[in-house]
mmCIF file of C-alpha atoms in Angstrom:
data_model
loop_
_atom_site.group_PDB
_atom_site.id
_atom_site.type_symbol
_atom_site.label_atom_id
_atom_site.label_comp_id
_atom_site.label_asym_id
_atom_site.label_seq_id
_atom_site.Cartn_x
_atom_site.Cartn_y
_atom_site.Cartn_z
ATOM 1 C CA PRO A 1460 -5.729 19.272 32.036
ATOM 2 C CA LYS A 1461 -4.864 16.083 30.131
ATOM 3 C CA HIS A 1462 -1.588 17.637 28.952
ATOM 4 C CA ALA A 1463 -0.752 19.290 32.287
ATOM 5 C CA VAL A 1464 2.186 17.913 34.246
ATOM 6 C CA THR A 1465 1.281 18.488 37.884
ATOM 7 C CA PHE A 1466 3.859 18.714 40.656
ATOM 8 C CA ILE A 1467 4.243 20.248 44.082
ATOM 9 C CA ASP A 1468 8.005 20.750 44.219
ATOM 10 C CA ASN A 1469 11.082 20.422 42.022
ATOM 11 C CA HIS A 1470 14.848 20.694 42.183
ATOM 12 C CA ASP A 1471 14.876 24.279 40.858
ATOM 13 C CA THR A 1472 12.626 25.750 43.518
ATOM 14 C CA GLY A 1473 12.207 23.276 46.318
ATOM 15 C CA SER A 1474 13.891 21.462 49.103
ATOM 16 C CA SER A 1475 17.538 21.564 48.026
ATOM 17 C CA GLN A 1476 17.530 25.194 46.808
ATOM 18 C CA ASN A 1477 14.819 26.304 49.226
ATOM 19 C CA HIS A 1478 13.768 29.265 47.044
ATOM 20 C CA TRP A 1479 10.005 28.636 47.047
ATOM 21 C CA PRO A 1480 9.541 25.274 48.745
ATOM 22 C CA PHE A 1481 6.145 23.664 49.098
ATOM 23 C CA PRO A 1482 5.205 23.790 52.817
ATOM 24 C CA GLY A 1483 6.648 20.631 54.377
ATOM 25 C CA ASP A 1484 3.600 19.929 56.526
ATOM 26 C CA LYS A 1485 1.361 20.070 53.427
ATOM 27 C CA VAL A 1486 3.372 17.802 51.114
ATOM 28 C CA LEU A 1487 1.154 14.739 51.547
ATOM 29 C CA ILE A 1488 -2.017 16.820 51.124
ATOM 30 C CA GLY A 1489 -0.474 18.124 47.905
ATOM 31 C CA TYR A 1490 0.162 14.600 46.677
ATOM 32 C CA ALA A 1491 -3.348 13.538 47.705
ATOM 33 C CA TYR A 1492 -4.601 16.257 45.350
ATOM 34 C CA ILE A 1493 -2.343 15.782 42.316
ATOM 35 C CA LEU A 1494 -2.437 11.979 42.456
ATOM 36 C CA THR A 1495 -6.241 11.890 42.488
ATOM 37 C CA HIS A 1496 -6.939 14.575 39.899
ATOM 38 C CA PRO A 1497 -6.581 14.935 36.108
ATOM 39 C CA GLY A 1498 -3.200 15.600 34.614
ATOM 40 C CA ILE A 1499 0.132 13.828 34.597
ATOM 41 C CA PRO A 1500 1.352 13.853 38.205
ATOM 42 C CA CYS A 1501 5.087 14.087 38.788
ATOM 43 C CA ILE A 1502 6.648 13.023 42.086
ATOM 44 C CA PHE A 1503 9.661 14.891 43.404
ATOM 45 C CA TRP A 1504 12.541 12.482 44.009
ATOM 46 C CA ASP A 1505 13.364 13.980 47.414
ATOM 47 C CA HIS A 1506 9.827 13.436 48.707
ATOM 48 C CA ILE A 1507 9.756 9.728 47.959
ATOM 49 C CA MET A 1508 13.429 8.871 48.487
ATOM 50 C CA ASP A 1509 14.738 11.290 51.127
ATOM 51 C CA TRP A 1510 11.773 12.157 53.364
ATOM 52 C CA GLY A 1511 11.528 8.792 55.092
ATOM 53 C CA ASP A 1512 9.484 5.627 55.004
ATOM 54 C CA GLU A 1513 6.185 7.251 56.026
ATOM 55 C CA HIS A 1514 6.194 9.657 53.072
ATOM 56 C CA ARG A 1515 7.272 6.895 50.694
ATOM 57 C CA ARG A 1516 4.491 4.599 51.956
ATOM 58 C CA ARG A 1517 1.773 7.267 51.688
ATOM 59 C CA ILE A 1518 2.814 8.385 48.201
ATOM 60 C CA THR A 1519 2.984 4.743 47.080
ATOM 61 C CA GLU A 1520 -0.533 4.134 48.470
ATOM 62 C CA LEU A 1521 -1.831 7.155 46.544
ATOM 63 C CA LEU A 1522 -0.155 5.936 43.340
ATOM 64 C CA LYS A 1523 -1.763 2.517 43.790
ATOM 65 C CA ALA A 1524 -5.193 4.077 44.379
ATOM 66 C CA ARG A 1525 -4.875 6.102 41.166
ATOM 67 C CA ARG A 1526 -3.707 3.094 39.168
ATOM 68 C CA ASP A 1527 -6.299 0.697 40.609
ATOM 69 C CA SER A 1528 -9.168 3.119 40.002
ATOM 70 C CA GLY A 1529 -8.158 3.686 36.376
ATOM 71 C CA ILE A 1530 -8.255 7.483 36.595
ATOM 72 C CA PRO A 1531 -7.218 8.829 33.163
ATOM 73 C CA VAL A 1532 -5.328 12.077 32.622
ATOM 74 C CA ASP A 1533 -8.532 13.770 31.431
ATOM 75 C CA ALA A 1534 -10.876 12.427 34.118
ATOM 76 C CA PRO A 1535 -13.862 14.628 34.943
ATOM 77 C CA VAL A 1536 -14.036 16.084 38.445
ATOM 78 C CA ARG A 1537 -17.268 16.656 40.352
ATOM 79 C CA ILE A 1538 -16.631 19.011 43.255
ATOM 80 C CA GLU A 1539 -19.109 18.372 46.053
ATOM 81 C CA CYS A 1540 -17.750 20.922 48.516
ATOM 82 C CA ALA A 1541 -15.167 23.703 48.273
ATOM 83 C CA GLU A 1542 -15.041 25.578 51.559
ATOM 84 C CA GLN A 1543 -12.280 26.905 53.767
ATOM 85 C CA ASP A 1544 -12.026 23.713 55.823
ATOM 86 C CA LEU A 1545 -13.081 21.076 53.267
ATOM 87 C CA TYR A 1546 -12.572 20.227 49.621
ATOM 88 C CA LEU A 1547 -14.539 17.137 48.588
ATOM 89 C CA ALA A 1548 -14.595 15.751 45.053
ATOM 90 C CA GLU A 1549 -15.299 12.625 43.049
ATOM 91 C CA ILE A 1550 -12.996 11.926 40.135
ATOM 92 C CA GLY A 1551 -13.744 9.890 37.026
ATOM 93 C CA SER A 1552 -16.827 8.814 35.118
ATOM 94 C CA PRO A 1553 -18.110 6.721 36.698
ATOM 95 C CA PRO A 1554 -16.308 7.977 39.804
ATOM 96 C CA GLY A 1555 -13.196 5.959 40.588
ATOM 97 C CA LEU A 1556 -11.848 8.064 43.447
ATOM 98 C CA ARG A 1557 -13.329 10.296 46.122
ATOM 99 C CA VAL A 1558 -11.026 12.698 47.966
ATOM 100 C CA ALA A 1559 -11.474 14.925 51.010
ATOM 101 C CA LEU A 1560 -8.867 17.565 51.839
ATOM 102 C CA GLY A 1561 -8.904 19.803 54.880
ATOM 103 C CA PRO A 1562 -9.416 19.652 58.626
ATOM 104 C CA ARG A 1563 -13.188 19.119 58.601
ATOM 105 C CA HIS A 1564 -13.931 15.492 59.379
ATOM 106 C CA ILE A 1565 -16.480 13.778 57.198
ATOM 107 C CA GLY A 1566 -17.719 10.257 57.671
ATOM 108 C CA ASP A 1567 -17.386 7.401 55.262
ATOM 109 C CA PRO A 1568 -19.668 7.711 52.238
ATOM 110 C CA GLY A 1569 -21.286 4.393 53.162
ATOM 111 C CA GLY A 1570 -22.847 1.856 50.885
ATOM 112 C CA SER A 1571 -21.029 -0.730 48.864
ATOM 113 C CA TYR A 1572 -19.652 1.648 46.215
ATOM 114 C CA TRP A 1573 -16.627 3.019 48.129
ATOM 115 C CA LYS A 1574 -13.905 1.487 50.256
ATOM 116 C CA ALA A 1575 -11.457 3.410 52.413
ATOM 117 C CA GLY A 1576 -8.173 4.140 50.696
ATOM 118 C CA PRO A 1577 -5.083 6.056 51.766
ATOM 119 C CA ALA A 1578 -5.485 8.703 54.458
ATOM 120 C CA GLY A 1579 -3.341 11.082 56.437
ATOM 121 C CA ASN A 1580 -3.422 14.310 58.402
ATOM 122 C CA CYS A 1581 -6.218 16.424 56.855
ATOM 123 C CA TRP A 1582 -6.702 14.219 53.775
ATOM 124 C CA ARG A 1583 -8.546 11.040 52.925
ATOM 125 C CA VAL A 1584 -9.177 9.036 49.754
ATOM 126 C CA TRP A 1585 -11.822 6.439 48.956
ATOM 127 C CA VAL A 1586 -11.513 4.008 46.060
ATOM 128 C CA HIS A 1587 -14.370 2.592 44.013
ATOM 129 C CA ARG A 1588 -15.020 -1.014 44.927
ATOM 130 C CA ALA A 1589 -14.748 -3.406 42.020
ATOM 131 C CA GLU A 1590 -18.066 -4.962 41.038
ATOM 132 C CA ARG A 1591 -16.934 -8.340 42.354
ATOM 133 C CA GLU A 1592 -16.218 -6.764 45.763
ATOM 134 C CA GLN A 1593 -19.649 -5.118 45.785
ATOM 135 C CA ASN A 1594 -21.306 -8.435 44.902
ATOM 136 C CA ALA A 1595 -19.347 -10.281 47.602
ATOM 137 C CA ASP A 1596 -20.351 -7.662 50.197
ATOM 138 C CA GLU A 1597 -23.997 -7.896 49.185
ATOM 139 C CA ALA A 1598 -23.885 -11.707 49.341
ATOM 140 C CA ALA A 1599 -22.299 -11.570 52.807
ATOM 141 C CA ARG A 1600 -24.988 -9.140 54.019
ATOM 142 C CA ALA A 1601 -27.740 -11.355 52.591
ATOM 143 C CA ALA A 1602 -26.233 -14.409 54.308
ATOM 144 C CA GLU A 1603 -26.076 -12.509 57.608
ATOM 145 C CA VAL A 1604 -29.739 -11.468 57.294
ATOM 146 C CA ALA A 1605 -30.720 -15.067 56.514
ATOM 147 C CA ARG A 1606 -28.728 -16.340 59.509
ATOM 148 C CA LYS A 1607 -30.393 -13.838 61.837
ATOM 149 C CA ALA A 1608 -33.821 -14.737 60.446
ATOM 150 C CA GLU A 1609 -33.176 -18.416 61.210
ATOM 151 C CA GLU A 1610 -32.268 -17.508 64.797
ATOM 152 C CA LEU A 1611 -35.696 -15.926 65.274
#
């Protein structure tokens, strides 16, 4: 996949020509997939420039999550669930992104490893916390425990 250019729509097939357009209500789910997975994702101009501020903001958030997590074009994918109502995977080694696609709601993974990232209708992304964030969280929890112990 490291040489694959991934896209969900283009000017030859999509919105302007309307030959085989990607379903409009699934566009952001499509971007949640291609922007979190291996390959070279390509964003269709219309989706980021002509579909309004909400689409632009969500796509930009997904781009930032990919960049910040350092997901390379050949990142490994570990699929945790692939069922009709849920696709759940961790991407990277060590995992840099976690993505859930589909209508089934799953809770946060918990712990100090992941932080909530971009999310939308039927999709959600978590981003690996930087080590300094994990350490700061652990220090804050330890301080809270110490404070509560002093109150006893």
